[in-house]
Every structure is written in C-alpha cells, then in structure tokens.
PDB file of C-alpha atoms in Angstrom:
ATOM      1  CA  UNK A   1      -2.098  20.621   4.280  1.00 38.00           C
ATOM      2  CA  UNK A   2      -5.902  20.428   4.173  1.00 34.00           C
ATOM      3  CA  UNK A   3      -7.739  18.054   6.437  1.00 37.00           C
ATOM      4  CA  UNK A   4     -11.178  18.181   6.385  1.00 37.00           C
ATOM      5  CA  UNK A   5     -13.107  15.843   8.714  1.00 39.00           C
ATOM      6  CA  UNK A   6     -16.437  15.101   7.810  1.00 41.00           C
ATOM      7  CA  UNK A   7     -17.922  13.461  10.676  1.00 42.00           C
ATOM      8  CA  UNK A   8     -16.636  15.889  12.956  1.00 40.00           C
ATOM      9  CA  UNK A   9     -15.104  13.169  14.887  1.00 42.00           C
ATOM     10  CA  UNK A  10     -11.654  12.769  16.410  1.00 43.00           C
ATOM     11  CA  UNK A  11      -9.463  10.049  15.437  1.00 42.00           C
ATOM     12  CA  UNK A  12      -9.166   8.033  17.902  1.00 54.00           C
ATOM     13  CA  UNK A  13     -10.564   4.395  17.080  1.00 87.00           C
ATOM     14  CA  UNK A  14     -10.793   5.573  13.163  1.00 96.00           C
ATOM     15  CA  UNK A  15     -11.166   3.164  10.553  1.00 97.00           C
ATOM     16  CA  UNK A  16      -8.902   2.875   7.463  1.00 98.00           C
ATOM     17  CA  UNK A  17      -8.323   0.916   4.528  1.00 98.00           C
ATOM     18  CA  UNK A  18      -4.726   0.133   3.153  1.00 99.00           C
ATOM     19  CA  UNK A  19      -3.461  -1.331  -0.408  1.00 98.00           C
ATOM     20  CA  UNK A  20      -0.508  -3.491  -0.001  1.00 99.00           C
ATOM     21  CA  UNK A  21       1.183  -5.043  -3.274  1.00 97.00           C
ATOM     22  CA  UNK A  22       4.123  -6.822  -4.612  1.00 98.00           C
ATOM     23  CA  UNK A  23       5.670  -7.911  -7.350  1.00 96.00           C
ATOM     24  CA  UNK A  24       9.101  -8.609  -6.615  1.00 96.00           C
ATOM     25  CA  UNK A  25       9.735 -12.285  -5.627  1.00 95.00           C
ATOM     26  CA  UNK A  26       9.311 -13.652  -2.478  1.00 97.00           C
ATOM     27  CA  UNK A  27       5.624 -11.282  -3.347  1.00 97.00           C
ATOM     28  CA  UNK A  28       3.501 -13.412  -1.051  1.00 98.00           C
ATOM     29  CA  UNK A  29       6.647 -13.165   1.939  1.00 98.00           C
ATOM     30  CA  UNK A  30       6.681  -9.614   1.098  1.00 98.00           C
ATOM     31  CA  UNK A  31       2.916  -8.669   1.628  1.00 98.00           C
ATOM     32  CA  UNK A  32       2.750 -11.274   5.081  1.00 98.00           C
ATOM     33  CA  UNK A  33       5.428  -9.540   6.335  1.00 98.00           C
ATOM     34  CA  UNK A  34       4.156  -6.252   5.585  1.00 98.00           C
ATOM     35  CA  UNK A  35       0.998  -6.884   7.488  1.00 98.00           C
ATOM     36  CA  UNK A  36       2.902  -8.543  10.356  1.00 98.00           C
ATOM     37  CA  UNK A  37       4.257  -5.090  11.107  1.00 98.00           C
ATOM     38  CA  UNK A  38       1.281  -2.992  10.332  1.00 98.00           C
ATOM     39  CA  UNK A  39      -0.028  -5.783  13.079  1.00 96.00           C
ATOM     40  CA  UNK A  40       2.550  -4.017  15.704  1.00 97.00           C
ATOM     41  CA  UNK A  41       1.771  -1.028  15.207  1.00 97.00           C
ATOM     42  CA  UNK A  42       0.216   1.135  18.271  1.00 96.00           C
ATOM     43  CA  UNK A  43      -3.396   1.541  18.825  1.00 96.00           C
ATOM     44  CA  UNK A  44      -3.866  -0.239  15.761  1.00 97.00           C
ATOM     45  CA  UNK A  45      -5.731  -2.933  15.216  1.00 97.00           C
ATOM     46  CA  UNK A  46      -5.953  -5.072  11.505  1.00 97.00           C
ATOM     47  CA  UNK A  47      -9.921  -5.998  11.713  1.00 97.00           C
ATOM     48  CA  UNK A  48      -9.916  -7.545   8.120  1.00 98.00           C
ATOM     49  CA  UNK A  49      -7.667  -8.298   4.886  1.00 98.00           C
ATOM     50  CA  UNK A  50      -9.086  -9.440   1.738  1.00 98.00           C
ATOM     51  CA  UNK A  51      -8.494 -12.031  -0.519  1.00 97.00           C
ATOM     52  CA  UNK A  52      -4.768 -11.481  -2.591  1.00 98.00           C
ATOM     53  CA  UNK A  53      -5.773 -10.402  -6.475  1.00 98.00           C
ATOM     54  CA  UNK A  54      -3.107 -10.731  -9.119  1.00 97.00           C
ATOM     55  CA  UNK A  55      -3.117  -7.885 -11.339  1.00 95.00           C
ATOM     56  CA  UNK A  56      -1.582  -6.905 -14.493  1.00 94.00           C
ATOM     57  CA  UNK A  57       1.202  -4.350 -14.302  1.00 90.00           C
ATOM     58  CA  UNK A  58       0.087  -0.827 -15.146  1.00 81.00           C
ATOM     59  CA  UNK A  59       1.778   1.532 -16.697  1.00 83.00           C
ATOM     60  CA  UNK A  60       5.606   0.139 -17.232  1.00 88.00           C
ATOM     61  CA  UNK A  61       4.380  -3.718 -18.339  1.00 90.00           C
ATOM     62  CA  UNK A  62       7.970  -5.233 -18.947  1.00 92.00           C
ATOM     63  CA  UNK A  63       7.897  -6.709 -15.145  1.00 94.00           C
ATOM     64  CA  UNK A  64       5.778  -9.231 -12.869  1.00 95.00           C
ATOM     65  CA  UNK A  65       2.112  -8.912 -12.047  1.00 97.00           C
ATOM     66  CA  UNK A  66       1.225  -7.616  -8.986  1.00 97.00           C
ATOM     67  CA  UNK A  67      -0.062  -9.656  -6.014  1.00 98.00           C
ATOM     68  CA  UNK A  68      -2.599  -6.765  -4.222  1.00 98.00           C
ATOM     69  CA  UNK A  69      -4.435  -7.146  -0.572  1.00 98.00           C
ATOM     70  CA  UNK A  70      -6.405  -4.446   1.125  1.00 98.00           C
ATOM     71  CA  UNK A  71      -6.683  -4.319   4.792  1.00 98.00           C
ATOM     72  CA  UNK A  72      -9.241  -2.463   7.138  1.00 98.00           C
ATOM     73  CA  UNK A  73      -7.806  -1.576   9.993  1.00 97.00           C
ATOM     74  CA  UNK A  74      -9.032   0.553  13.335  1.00 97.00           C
ATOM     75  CA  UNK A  75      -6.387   2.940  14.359  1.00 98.00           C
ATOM     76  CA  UNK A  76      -6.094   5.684  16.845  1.00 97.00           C
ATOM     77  CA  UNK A  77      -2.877   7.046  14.650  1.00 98.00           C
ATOM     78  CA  UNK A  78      -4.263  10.114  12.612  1.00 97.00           C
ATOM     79  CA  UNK A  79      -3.056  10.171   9.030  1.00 97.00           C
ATOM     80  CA  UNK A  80       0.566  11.747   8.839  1.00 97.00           C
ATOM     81  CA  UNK A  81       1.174   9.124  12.059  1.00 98.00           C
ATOM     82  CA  UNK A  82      -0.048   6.916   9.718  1.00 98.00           C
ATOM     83  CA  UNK A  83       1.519   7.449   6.765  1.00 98.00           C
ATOM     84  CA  UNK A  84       4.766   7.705   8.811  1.00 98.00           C
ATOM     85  CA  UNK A  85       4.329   4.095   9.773  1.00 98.00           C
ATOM     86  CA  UNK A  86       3.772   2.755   6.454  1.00 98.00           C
ATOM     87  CA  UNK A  87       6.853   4.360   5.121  1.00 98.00           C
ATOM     88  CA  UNK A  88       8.365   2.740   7.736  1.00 98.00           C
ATOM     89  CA  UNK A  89       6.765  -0.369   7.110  1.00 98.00           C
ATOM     90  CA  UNK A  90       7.876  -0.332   3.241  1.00 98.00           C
ATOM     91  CA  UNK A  91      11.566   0.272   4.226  1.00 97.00           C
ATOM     92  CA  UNK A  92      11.472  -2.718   7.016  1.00 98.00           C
ATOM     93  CA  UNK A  93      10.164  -4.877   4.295  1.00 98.00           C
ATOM     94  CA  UNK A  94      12.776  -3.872   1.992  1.00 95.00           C
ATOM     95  CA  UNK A  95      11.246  -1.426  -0.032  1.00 94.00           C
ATOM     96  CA  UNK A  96      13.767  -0.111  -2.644  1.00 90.00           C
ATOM     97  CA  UNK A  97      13.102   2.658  -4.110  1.00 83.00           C
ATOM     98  CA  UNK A  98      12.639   2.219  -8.426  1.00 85.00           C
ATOM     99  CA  UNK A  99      11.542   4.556 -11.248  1.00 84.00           C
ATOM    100  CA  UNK A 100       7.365   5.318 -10.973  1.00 85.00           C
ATOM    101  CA  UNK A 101       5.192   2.150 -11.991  1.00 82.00           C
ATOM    102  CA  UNK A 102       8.494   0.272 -11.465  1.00 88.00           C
ATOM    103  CA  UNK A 103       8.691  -3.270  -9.573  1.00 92.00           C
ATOM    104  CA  UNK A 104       8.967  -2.980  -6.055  1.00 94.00           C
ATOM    105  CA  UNK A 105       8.861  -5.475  -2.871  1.00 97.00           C
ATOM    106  CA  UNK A 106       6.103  -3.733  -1.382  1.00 98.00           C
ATOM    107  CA  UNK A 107       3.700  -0.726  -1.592  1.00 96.00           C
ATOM    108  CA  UNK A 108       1.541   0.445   0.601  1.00 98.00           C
ATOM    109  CA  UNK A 109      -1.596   3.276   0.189  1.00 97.00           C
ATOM    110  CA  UNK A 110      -3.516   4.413   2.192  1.00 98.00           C
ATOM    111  CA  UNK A 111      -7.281   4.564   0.361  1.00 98.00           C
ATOM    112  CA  UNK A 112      -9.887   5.676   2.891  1.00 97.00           C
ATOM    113  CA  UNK A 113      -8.816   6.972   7.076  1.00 97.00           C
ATOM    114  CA  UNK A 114     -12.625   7.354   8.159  1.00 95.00           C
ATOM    115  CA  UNK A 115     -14.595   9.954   6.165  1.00 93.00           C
ATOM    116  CA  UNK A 116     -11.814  11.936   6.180  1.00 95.00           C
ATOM    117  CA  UNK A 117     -10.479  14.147   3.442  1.00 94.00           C
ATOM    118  CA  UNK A 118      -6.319  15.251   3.211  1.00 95.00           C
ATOM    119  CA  UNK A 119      -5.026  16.917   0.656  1.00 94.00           C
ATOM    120  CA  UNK A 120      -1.078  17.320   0.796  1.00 94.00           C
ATOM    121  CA  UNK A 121       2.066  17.304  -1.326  1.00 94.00           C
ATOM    122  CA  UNK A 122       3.013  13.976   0.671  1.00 94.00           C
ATOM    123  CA  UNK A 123      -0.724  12.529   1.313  1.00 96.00           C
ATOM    124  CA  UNK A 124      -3.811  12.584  -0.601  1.00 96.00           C
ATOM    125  CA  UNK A 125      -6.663  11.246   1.037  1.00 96.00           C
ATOM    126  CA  UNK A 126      -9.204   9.317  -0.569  1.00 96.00           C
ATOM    127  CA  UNK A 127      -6.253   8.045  -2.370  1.00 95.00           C
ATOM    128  CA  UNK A 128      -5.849   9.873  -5.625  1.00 86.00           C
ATOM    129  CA  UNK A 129      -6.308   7.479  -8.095  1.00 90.00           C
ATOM    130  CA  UNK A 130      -8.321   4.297  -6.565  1.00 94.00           C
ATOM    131  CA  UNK A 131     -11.299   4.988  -8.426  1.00 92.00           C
ATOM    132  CA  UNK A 132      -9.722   4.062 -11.606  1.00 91.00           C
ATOM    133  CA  UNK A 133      -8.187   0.878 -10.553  1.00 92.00           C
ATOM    134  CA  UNK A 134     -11.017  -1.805 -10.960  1.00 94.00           C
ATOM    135  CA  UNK A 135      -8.993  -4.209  -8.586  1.00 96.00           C
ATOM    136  CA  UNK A 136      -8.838  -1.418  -6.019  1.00 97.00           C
ATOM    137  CA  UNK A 137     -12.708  -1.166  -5.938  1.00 97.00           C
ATOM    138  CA  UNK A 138     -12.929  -5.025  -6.045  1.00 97.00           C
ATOM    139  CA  UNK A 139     -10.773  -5.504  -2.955  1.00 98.00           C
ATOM    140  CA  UNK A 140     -13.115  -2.893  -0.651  1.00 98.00           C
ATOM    141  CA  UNK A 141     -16.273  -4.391  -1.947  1.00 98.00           C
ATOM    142  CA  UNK A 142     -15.105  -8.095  -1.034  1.00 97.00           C
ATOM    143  CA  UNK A 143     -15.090  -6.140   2.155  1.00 97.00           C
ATOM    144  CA  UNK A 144     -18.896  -4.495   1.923  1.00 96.00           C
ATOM    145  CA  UNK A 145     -20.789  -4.842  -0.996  1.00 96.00           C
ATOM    146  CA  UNK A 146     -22.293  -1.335  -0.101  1.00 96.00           C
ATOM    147  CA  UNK A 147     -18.830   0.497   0.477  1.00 96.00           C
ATOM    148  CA  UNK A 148     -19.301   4.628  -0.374  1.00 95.00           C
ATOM    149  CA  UNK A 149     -16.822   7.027  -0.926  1.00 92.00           C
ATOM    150  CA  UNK A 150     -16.251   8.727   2.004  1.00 89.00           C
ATOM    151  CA  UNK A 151     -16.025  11.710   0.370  1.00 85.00           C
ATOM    152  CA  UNK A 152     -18.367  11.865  -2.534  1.00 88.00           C
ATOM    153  CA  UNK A 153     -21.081   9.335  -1.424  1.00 94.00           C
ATOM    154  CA  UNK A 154     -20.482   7.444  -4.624  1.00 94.00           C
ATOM    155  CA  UNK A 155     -21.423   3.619  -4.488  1.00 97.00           C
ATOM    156  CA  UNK A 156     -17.751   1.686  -5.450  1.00 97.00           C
ATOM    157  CA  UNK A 157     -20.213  -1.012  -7.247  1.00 98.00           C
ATOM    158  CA  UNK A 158     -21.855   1.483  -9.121  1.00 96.00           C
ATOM    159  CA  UNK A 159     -17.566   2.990  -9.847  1.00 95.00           C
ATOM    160  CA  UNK A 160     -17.008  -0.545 -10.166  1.00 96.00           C
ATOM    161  CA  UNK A 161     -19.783  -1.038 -12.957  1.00 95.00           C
ATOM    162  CA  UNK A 162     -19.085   2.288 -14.935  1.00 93.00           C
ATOM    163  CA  UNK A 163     -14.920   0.955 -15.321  1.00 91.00           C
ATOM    164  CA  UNK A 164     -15.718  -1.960 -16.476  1.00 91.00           C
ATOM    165  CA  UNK A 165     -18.667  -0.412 -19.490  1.00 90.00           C
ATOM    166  CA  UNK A 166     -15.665   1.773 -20.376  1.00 85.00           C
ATOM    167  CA  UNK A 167     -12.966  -0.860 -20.560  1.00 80.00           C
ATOM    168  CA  UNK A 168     -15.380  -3.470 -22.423  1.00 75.00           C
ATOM    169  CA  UNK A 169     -15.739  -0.001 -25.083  1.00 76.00           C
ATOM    170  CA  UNK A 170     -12.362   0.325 -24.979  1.00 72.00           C
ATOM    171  CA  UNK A 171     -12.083   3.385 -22.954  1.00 66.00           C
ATOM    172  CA  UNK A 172     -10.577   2.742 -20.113  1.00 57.00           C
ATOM    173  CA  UNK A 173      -7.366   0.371 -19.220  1.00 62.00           C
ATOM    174  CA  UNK A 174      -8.155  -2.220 -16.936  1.00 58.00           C
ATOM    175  CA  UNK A 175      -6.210  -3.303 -14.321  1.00 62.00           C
ATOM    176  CA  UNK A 176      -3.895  -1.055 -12.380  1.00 49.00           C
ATOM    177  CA  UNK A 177      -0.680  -0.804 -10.136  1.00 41.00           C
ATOM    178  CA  UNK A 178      -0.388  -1.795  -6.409  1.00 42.00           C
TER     179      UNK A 178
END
C-alpha cells in the first residue's frame, strides 16, 4: 500500500467524504440506515449529508435508478479502519453481493479522507473514478461550492463544467453508479 499524506498531519479528527447509494427497494430505508450506523461508529462524527440525487444506472441499465447521498464526516479512524467499517456497514444493511454495476441495497465509497492519497489493491484514495461521475461532483459541491481535489488542486466546478461540455458533445456518458 501507498499512503501519502499531504498535509503532514496525523489522522486524528480527519475529515472525509463518503458516497452512499441504493437502488434496491426499500432505497431510501437502505441509505437511513446506512448512515445510522456510520453515526455509531467511534470517533466519528457525521458533520453533514447532502441532498439524495436520483441517478441513472451506469453501466448495466436493465435495473432501478440509483438514490445517491454523500456525507462529510470527521473521523479519528485512518482509512483501512475506515474502510473496514463501511464494509461492515454494507453487510449490516444487507449488502448482497451482485455482478459489477449490478443492483445492490447499499454502496458505500469512500471519495476524499483529508488530503490524503492511498493507493491499494483494496482502497484507492481519491476514489478512482469520482471525477467522471457528474452526480459525484454535484453532491461535494452542494457541500462547498469551492471543493478542490485534495490531490490535484483541481476545482470540482471547473471538473464539473468540463463533464458536462463533453456530454452535451456527446463525449462523455452522463450520469454514473452509486
């Protein structure tokens, strides 16, 4: 594994944004319950959840849309701790597991954990693929309209903007998976 932490801070009290989503009925149960636990978890605290999206399904269409929800949360678990949790999180829901892009009860990522940057067979951190999921950028800039990348210094609006000039050229697929 490869952590690299660019503040050069520890982790207690570090910030992190997850992506819940569902699209297996009861969805809104589903996602309620999944923050309920991530609620319980130890030296973490949910500061924030957005707004619930509906989203196409990406990928395999033949199935519900998604309902998606990012929360910010302060935690003083560091990433593995946290991904841990939110495998166990999934499973307490009900999580079953399906064929990739599949319907599923719940799903949670992990997006941002501070400014750090983890790259693992089992965690990837920024999240691999959130930049190309307009709803994904949507959901952190209902949270700041100024989000970066933690990483890259990239302005999500200006992300954000460039998706949505390639899907209105047809060059990009909007929408995305939760």
């Amino acid at each position: 594994m490869t952590r690299i932490d660019l503040t050069g801070s520890d982790a207690s009290g570090e910030t992190a944004f997850l992506l819940l989503g569902s699209n297996r009925p009861p969805r809104e149960h589903f996602l309620q319950q999944a923050i309920e636990l991530l609620g319980q978890l130890p030296d973490t605290h949910i500061t924030w959840q957005s707004p619930v999206l509906r989203t196409p399904p990406y990928g395999y269409t033949q199935q519900e849309d998604f309902l998606n929800q990012v929360l910010h949360l302060k935690t003083g678990l560091l990433p593995r701790q946290l991904l841990r949790a939110v495998k166990e999180t999934e499973q307490q829901v009900g999580r079953r597991e399906s064929f990739r892009w599949g319907p599923r009860e719940i799903d949670i990522d992990i997006i941002f954990y501070g400014n750090w940057m983890v790259q693992s067979p089992e965690l990837m951190i920024p999240h691999g693929d959130y930049r190309n999921r307009d709803f994904v950028l949507k959901l952190l800039l209902e949270f700041d309209k100024g989000l970066k990348d933690p990483v890259t210094g990239e302005a999500l609006r200006d992300r954000l903007q460039e998706l949505e000039r390639k899907t209105h050229e047809g060059l990009h697929e909007p929408g995305g998976q939760g």
